[in-house]
PDB file of C-alpha atoms in Angstrom:
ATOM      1  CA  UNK P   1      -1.258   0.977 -17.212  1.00  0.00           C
ATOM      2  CA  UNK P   2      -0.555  -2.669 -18.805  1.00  0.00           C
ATOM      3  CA  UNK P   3       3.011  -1.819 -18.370  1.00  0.00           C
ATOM      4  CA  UNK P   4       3.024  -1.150 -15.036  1.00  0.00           C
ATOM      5  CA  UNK P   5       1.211  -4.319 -14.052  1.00  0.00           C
ATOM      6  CA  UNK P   6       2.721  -6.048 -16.488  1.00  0.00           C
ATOM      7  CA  UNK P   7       6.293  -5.183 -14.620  1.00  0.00           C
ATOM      8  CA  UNK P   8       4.822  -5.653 -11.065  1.00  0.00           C
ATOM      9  CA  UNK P   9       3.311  -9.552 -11.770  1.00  0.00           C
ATOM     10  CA  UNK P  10       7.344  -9.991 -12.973  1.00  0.00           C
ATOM     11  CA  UNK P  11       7.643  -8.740  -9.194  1.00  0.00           C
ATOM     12  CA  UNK P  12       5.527 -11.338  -7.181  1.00  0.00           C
ATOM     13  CA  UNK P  13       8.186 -14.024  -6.762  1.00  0.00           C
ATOM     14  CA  UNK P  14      10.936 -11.777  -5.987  1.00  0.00           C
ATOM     15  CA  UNK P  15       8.245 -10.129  -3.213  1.00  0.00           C
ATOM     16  CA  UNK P  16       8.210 -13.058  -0.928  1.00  0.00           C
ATOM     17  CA  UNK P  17      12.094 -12.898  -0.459  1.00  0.00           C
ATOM     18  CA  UNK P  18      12.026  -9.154  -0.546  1.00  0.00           C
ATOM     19  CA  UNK P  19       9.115  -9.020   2.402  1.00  0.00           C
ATOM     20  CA  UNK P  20      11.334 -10.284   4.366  1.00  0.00           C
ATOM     21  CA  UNK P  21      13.924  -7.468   4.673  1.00  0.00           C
ATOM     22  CA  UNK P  22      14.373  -5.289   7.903  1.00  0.00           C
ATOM     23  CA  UNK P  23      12.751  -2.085   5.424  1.00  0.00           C
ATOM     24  CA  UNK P  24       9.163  -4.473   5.696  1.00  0.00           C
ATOM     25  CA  UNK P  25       9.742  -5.750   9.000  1.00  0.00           C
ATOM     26  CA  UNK P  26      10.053  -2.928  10.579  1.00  0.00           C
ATOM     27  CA  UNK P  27       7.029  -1.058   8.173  1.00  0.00           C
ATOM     28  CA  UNK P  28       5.065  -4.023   9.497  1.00  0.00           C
ATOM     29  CA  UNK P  29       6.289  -3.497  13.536  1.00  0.00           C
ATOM     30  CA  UNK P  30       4.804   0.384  12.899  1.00  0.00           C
ATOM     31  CA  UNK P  31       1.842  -0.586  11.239  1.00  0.00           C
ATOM     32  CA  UNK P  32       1.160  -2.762  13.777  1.00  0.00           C
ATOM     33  CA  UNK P  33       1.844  -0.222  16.542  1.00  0.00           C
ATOM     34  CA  UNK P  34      -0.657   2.546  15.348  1.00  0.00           C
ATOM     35  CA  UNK P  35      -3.290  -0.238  14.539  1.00  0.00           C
ATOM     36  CA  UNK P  36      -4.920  -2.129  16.989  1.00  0.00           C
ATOM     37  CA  UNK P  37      -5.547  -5.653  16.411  1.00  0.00           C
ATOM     38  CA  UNK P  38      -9.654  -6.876  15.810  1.00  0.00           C
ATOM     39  CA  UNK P  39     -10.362  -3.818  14.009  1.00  0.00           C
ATOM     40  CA  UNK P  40     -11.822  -3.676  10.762  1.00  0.00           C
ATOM     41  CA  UNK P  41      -8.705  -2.867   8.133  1.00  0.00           C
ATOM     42  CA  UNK P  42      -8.834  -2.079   4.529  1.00  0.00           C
ATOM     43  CA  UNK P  43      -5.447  -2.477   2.646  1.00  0.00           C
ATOM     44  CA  UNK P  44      -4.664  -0.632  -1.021  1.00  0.00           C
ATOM     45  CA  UNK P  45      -1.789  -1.654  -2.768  1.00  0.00           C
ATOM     46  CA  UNK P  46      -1.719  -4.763  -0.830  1.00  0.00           C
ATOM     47  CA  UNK P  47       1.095  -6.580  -2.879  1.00  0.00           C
ATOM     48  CA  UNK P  48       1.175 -10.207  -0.956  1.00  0.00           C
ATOM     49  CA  UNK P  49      -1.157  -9.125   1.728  1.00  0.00           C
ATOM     50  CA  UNK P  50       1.940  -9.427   4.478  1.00  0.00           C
ATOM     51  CA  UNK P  51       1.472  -6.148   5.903  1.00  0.00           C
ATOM     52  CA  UNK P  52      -2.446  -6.600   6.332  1.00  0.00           C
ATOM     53  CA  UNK P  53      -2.008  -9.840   7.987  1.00  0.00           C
ATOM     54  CA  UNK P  54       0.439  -8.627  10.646  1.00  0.00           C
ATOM     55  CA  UNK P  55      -2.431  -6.068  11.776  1.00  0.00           C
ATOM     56  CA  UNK P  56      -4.388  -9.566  12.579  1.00  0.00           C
ATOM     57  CA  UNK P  57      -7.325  -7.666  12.040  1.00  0.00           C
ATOM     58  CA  UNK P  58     -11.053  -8.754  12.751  1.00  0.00           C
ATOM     59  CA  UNK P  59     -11.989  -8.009   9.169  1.00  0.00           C
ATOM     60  CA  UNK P  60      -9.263  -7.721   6.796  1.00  0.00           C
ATOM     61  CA  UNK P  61      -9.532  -6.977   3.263  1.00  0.00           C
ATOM     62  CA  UNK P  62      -6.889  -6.446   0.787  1.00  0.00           C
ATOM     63  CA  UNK P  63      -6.921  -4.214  -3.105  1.00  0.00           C
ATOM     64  CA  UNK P  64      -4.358  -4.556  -5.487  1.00  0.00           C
ATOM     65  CA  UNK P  65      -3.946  -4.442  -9.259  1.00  0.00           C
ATOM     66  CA  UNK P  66      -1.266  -7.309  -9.661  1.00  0.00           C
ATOM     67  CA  UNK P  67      -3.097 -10.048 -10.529  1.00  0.00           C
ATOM     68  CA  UNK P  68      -0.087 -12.491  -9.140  1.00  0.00           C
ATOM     69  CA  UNK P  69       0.597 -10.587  -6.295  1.00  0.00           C
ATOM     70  CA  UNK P  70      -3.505 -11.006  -5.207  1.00  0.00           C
ATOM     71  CA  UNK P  71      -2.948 -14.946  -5.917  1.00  0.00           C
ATOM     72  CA  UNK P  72       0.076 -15.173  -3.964  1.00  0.00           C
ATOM     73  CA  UNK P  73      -1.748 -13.497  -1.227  1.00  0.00           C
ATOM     74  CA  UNK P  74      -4.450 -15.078  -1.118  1.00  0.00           C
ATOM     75  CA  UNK P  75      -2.529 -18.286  -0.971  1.00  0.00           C
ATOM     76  CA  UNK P  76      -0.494 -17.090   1.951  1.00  0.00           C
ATOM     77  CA  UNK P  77      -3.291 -15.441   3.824  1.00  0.00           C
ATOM     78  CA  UNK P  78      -6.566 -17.817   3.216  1.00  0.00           C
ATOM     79  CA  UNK P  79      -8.117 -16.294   6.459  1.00  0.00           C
ATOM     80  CA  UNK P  80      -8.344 -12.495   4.837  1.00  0.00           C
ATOM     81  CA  UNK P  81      -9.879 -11.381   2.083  1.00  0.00           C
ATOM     82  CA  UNK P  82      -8.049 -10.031  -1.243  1.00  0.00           C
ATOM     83  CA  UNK P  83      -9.667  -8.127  -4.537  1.00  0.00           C
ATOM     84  CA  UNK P  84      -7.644  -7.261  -7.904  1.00  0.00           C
ATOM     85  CA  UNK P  85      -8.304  -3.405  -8.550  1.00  0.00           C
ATOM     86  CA  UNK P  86      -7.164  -0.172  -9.383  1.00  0.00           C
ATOM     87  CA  UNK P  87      -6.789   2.600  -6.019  1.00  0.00           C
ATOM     88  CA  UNK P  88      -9.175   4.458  -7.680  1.00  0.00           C
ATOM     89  CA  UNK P  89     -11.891   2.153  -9.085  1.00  0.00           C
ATOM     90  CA  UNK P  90     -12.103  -1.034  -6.511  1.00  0.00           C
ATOM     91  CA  UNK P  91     -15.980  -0.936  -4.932  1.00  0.00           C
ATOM     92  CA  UNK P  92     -16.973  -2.929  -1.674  1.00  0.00           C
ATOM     93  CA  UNK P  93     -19.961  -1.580   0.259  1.00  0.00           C
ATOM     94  CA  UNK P  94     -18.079  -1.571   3.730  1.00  0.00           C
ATOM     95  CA  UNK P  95     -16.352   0.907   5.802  1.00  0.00           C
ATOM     96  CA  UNK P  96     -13.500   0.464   8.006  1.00  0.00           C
ATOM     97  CA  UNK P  97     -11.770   1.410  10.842  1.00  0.00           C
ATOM     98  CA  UNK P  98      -8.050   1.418   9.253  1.00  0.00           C
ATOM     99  CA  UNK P  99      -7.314   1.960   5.754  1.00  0.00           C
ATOM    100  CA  UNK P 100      -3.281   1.540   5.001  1.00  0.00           C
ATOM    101  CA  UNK P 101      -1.799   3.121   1.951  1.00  0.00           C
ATOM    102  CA  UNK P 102       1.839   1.765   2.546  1.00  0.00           C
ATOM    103  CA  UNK P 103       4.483   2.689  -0.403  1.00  0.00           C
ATOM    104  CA  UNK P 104       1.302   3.192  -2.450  1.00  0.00           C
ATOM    105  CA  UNK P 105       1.222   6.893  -3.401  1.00  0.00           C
ATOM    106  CA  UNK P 106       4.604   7.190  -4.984  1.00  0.00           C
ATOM    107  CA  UNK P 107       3.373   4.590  -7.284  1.00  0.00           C
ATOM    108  CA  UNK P 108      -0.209   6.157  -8.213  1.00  0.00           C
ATOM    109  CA  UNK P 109      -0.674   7.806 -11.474  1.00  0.00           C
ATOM    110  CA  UNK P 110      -3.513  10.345  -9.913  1.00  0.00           C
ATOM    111  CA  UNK P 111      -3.013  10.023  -5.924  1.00  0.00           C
ATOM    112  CA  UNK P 112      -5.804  12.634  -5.349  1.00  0.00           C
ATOM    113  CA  UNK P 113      -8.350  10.425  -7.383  1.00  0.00           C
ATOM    114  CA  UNK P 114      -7.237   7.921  -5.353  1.00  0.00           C
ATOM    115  CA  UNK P 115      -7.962   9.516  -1.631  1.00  0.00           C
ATOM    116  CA  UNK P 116     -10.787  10.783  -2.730  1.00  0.00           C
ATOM    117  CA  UNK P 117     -11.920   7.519  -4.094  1.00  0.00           C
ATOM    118  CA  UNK P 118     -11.429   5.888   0.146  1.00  0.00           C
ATOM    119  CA  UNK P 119     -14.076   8.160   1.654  1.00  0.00           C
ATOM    120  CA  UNK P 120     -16.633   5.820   0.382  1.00  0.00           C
ATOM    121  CA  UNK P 121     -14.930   2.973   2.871  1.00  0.00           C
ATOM    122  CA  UNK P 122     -14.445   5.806   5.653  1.00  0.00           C
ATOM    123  CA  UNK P 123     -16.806   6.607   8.560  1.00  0.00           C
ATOM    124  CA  UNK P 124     -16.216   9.247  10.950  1.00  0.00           C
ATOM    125  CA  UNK P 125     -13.843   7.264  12.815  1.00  0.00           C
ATOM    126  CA  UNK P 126     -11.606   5.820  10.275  1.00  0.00           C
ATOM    127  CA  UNK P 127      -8.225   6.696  10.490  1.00  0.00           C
ATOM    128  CA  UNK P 128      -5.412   6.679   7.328  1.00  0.00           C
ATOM    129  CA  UNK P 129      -2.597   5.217   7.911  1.00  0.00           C
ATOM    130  CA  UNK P 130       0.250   6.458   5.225  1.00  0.00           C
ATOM    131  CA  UNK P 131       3.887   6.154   4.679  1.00  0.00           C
ATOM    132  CA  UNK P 132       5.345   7.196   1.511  1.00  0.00           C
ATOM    133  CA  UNK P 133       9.147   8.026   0.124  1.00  0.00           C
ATOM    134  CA  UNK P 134      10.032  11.599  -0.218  1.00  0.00           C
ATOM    135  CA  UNK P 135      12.146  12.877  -2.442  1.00  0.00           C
ATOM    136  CA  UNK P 136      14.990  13.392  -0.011  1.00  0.00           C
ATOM    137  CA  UNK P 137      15.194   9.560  -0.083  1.00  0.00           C
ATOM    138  CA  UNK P 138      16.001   9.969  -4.310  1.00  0.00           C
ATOM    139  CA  UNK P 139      19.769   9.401  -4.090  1.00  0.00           C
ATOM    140  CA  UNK P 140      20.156   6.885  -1.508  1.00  0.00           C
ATOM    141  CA  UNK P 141      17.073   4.654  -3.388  1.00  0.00           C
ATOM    142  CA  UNK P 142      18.698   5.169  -6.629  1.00  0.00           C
ATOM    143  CA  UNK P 143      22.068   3.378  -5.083  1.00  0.00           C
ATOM    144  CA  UNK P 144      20.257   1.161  -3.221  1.00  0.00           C
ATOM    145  CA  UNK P 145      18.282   0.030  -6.092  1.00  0.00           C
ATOM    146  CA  UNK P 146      21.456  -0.009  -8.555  1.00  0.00           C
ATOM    147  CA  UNK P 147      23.444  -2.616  -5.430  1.00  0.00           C
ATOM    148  CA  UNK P 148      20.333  -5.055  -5.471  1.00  0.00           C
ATOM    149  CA  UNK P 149      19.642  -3.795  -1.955  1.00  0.00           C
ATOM    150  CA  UNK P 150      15.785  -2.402  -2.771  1.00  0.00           C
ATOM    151  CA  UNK P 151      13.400  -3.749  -4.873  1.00  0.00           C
ATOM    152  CA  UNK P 152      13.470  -2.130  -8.165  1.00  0.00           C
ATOM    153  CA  UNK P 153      10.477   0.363  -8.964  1.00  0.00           C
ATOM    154  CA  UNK P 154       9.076   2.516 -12.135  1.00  0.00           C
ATOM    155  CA  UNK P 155       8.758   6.571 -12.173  1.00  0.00           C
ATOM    156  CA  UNK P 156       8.049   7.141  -8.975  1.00  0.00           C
ATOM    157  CA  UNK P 157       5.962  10.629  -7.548  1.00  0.00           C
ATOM    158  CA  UNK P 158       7.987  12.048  -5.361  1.00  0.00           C
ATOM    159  CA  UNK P 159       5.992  13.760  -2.634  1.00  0.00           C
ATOM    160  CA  UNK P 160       7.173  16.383  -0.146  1.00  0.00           C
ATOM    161  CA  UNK P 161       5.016  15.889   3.222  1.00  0.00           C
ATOM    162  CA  UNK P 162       3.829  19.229   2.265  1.00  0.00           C
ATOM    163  CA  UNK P 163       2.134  17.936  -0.919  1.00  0.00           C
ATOM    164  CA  UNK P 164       0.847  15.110   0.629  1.00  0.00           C
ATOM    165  CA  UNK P 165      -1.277  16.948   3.147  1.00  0.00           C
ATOM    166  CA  UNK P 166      -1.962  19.403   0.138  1.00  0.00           C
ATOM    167  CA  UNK P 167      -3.552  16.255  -1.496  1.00  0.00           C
ATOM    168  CA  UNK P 168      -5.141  14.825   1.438  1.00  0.00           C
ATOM    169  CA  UNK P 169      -7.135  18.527   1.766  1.00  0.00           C
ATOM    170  CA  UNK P 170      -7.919  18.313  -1.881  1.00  0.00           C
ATOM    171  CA  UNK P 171      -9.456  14.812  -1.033  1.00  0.00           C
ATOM    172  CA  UNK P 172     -11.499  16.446   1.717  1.00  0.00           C
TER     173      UNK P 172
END
């Protein structure tokens, strides 16, 4: 695990000019769509805290395991609230209305541990907002990452939708 968070706090600078490519503005324009703004948002895998910002939610709170990328967003967003934490081990006694996983599961070392681990910050109402790389993607990512045009990334898990929603029912 040092390893990985070793090689995503060498990440954090590069993130700032990276957040600003059409991939995250557009993530952020769809987030943004299926979220309404004043609602009470949870964000794992927060990275700079960009995407939970442009929800402009009532309550937002942010979980990630780079300690750099939680100063950096704390920094740029001083009006939400940002934690340094595993997917699978962060506590808060809340729940919220929105929880984002957003390029988050390809990256997770158990993903079902890790849904499982959000019902505690669910109520009945809470809806999971998701987006994730298939494999499909594999080739075009690999070039992409090889011209400089995507950030680079570890191993990735590369998740059919079918094994996502397998995973999701696992997680109940």
């Amino acid at each position: 695990m040092t390893d990985r968070r070793a090689f995503y706090d060498s990440r954090a600078a590069f993130r700032l000019q990276e957040g600003a490519r059409h991939y995250h503005q557009l993530l952020r324009k769809l987030f943004a769509f299926v979220v309404p703004p004043q609602t009470r948002v949870l964000e794992v895998g927060c990275g700079l805290g960009d995407l939970l910002a442009a929800m402009q939610p009532s309550r937002g709170v942010g979980f990630d395991f780079s300690p750099a990328m939680i100063q950096i967003a704390r920094e740029r967003h001083p009006n939400l609230e940002f934690h340094e934490s595993e997917a699978s081990a962060f506590t808060l006694d809340e729940q919220f209305d929105y929880i984002l996983l957003s390029d988050l599961v390809n990256d997770l070392p158990d993903v079902q541990a890790a849904l499982t681990h959000l019902h505690r910050f669910a109520h009945p109402r809470t809806r999971l907002v998701v987006n994730f790389f298939n494999f499909l993607w594999h080739p075009i990512l690999s070039v992409a990452e090889k011209t400089g045009a995507k950030a680079p990334t570890l191993h990735q898990n590369w998740l059919s939708v079918a094994d996502m929603k397998n995973l999701l029912y696992l997680a109940g």
